[in-house]
Each structure stands twice: as C-alpha cells, then as structure tokens.
CSV table of C-alpha atoms in Angstrom, one decimal:
chain,number,residue,atom,x,y,z
A,239,MET,CA,-6.3,7.5,5.6
A,240,THR,CA,-5.0,4.8,7.4
A,241,PRO,CA,-4.4,5.7,11.5
A,242,GLY,CA,-2.1,8.6,11.8
A,243,LEU,CA,-0.2,8.5,8.7
A,244,SER,CA,-1.8,11.9,7.9
A,245,ASP,CA,-0.8,13.7,11.3
A,246,GLY,CA,2.8,15.9,12.1
A,247,ASN,CA,5.1,12.8,11.8
A,248,GLY,CA,2.8,11.6,9.0
A,249,GLN,CA,5.5,11.4,6.0
A,250,GLN,CA,7.8,9.4,8.1
A,251,ARG,CA,5.7,7.0,9.0
A,252,PHE,CA,4.4,6.9,6.0
A,253,ILE,CA,7.9,6.2,3.7
A,254,ALA,CA,8.8,3.8,6.8
A,255,VAL,CA,5.5,1.6,5.8
A,256,LEU,CA,5.9,1.9,2.0
A,257,SER,CA,9.6,0.4,2.7
A,258,GLU,CA,8.6,-2.2,4.9
A,259,VAL,CA,5.9,-3.1,2.8
A,260,ALA,CA,8.2,-2.7,-0.5
A,261,ALA,CA,10.9,-4.9,0.9
A,262,VAL,CA,8.8,-7.6,1.6
A,263,GLY,CA,7.2,-7.3,-1.7
A,264,GLN,CA,10.1,-8.3,-3.0
A,265,GLY,CA,10.1,-11.5,-2.5
A,266,GLY,CA,7.3,-11.9,-4.0
A,267,LEU,CA,3.3,-11.4,-3.2
A,268,GLN,CA,1.1,-14.5,-3.7
A,269,ILE,CA,-2.2,-12.5,-4.4
A,270,ASN,CA,-4.5,-14.8,-4.9
A,271,GLU,CA,-3.9,-16.4,-1.8
A,272,PRO,CA,-5.9,-14.7,0.4
A,273,GLY,CA,-4.9,-17.3,3.5
A,274,THR,CA,-1.4,-15.3,2.8
A,275,ALA,CA,-1.7,-13.1,7.0
A,276,ARG,CA,1.9,-11.0,6.7
A,277,SER,CA,2.7,-8.8,9.9
A,278,LEU,CA,5.1,-5.6,9.9
A,279,LYS,CA,7.3,-3.9,12.8
A,280,ASN,CA,6.0,-0.7,11.6
A,281,LEU,CA,2.2,-0.9,11.0
A,282,PRO,CA,-0.1,-2.9,13.1
A,283,GLY,CA,-2.4,-6.1,12.1
A,284,SER,CA,-1.6,-8.3,10.0
A,285,TRP,CA,-1.8,-8.4,6.4
A,286,SER,CA,-2.9,-10.9,3.3
A,287,ASP,CA,-0.1,-10.9,0.3
A,288,LEU,CA,-3.7,-8.4,-1.7
A,289,ALA,CA,-3.5,-6.2,0.5
A,290,LEU,CA,0.2,-4.8,0.4
A,291,ALA,CA,0.5,-5.0,-3.1
A,292,CYS,CA,-2.4,-1.7,-2.5
A,293,LEU,CA,-0.1,-0.3,-0.4
A,294,ILE,CA,2.0,-0.3,-2.8
A,295,HIS,CA,-0.2,1.0,-5.2
A,296,VAL,CA,-0.9,3.2,-3.8
A,297,GLY,CA,1.3,5.0,-1.7
A,298,MET,CA,3.2,4.8,-5.3
A,299,LYS,CA,0.2,7.1,-6.1
A,300,ARG,CA,0.9,9.1,-3.2
A,301,LEU,CA,4.7,9.8,-4.2
A,302,THR,CA,3.9,9.5,-8.1
A,303,PRO,CA,0.9,10.3,-9.7
A,304,ASP,CA,1.6,10.0,-12.6
A,305,GLU,CA,2.9,6.9,-12.1
A,306,ASP,CA,1.2,3.2,-12.0
A,307,SER,CA,2.6,0.7,-9.9
A,308,GLY,CA,2.8,-2.2,-12.2
A,309,LEU,CA,1.0,-3.9,-9.8
A,310,GLY,CA,-2.7,-3.9,-12.8
A,311,ILE,CA,-4.7,-2.8,-9.7
A,312,GLU,CA,-5.4,1.5,-11.2
A,313,ALA,CA,-9.3,0.5,-12.1
A,314,GLU,CA,-9.9,-0.1,-8.9
A,315,TYR,CA,-7.8,1.9,-7.4
A,316,GLN,CA,-9.6,4.8,-9.4
A,317,GLU,CA,-12.9,2.8,-8.6
A,318,ALA,CA,-12.2,3.4,-4.6
A,319,MET,CA,-11.0,6.3,-6.0
A,320,ARG,CA,-14.2,8.1,-7.4
A,321,LEU,CA,-16.5,6.3,-3.8
A,322,HIS,CA,-14.4,7.6,-1.6
C-alpha cells in the first residue's frame, strides 16, 4: 500500500489520488512507452503511464472488487496479489 493511503485520512486521500489519476487517464495513457513520466498533485513522485494504469486498476479493485478495469491487467493483478 502506498504510504499515507491507509492511515486515518487514507480514504479521502485515496479518493483524491484515484480521481486525479482517472482524470489524467481520460486523455489517454501511453502504457507501452516507459519513458513517459507524469507528476500528480495528490501523490509525490514521477509516474509512468503504466504505473497510472495500475493505480486505476488497483483503485477500482479496492472500490469494486468484483469489477474489472478493462485495462487488460487482471492476470498481472491476481499474480501480484498471490505474491503479496
């Protein structure tokens, strides 16, 4: 879990981050171009579009566990969960 997203204010921060990532994603994500780097207001660091797609998928799984994001990374998510 990302630091600060599981503390007392975590749910509000989680929604803020997920909302921002979803807004960025509406413009299209270049997940096959690893050189892409974006900054977010609600999450420090630099993020590739693939990382943002993963955040969207994980966020959706946290909010609606039975739904798929449609990003084609469910198998990878399940493997990560198995390894975790």
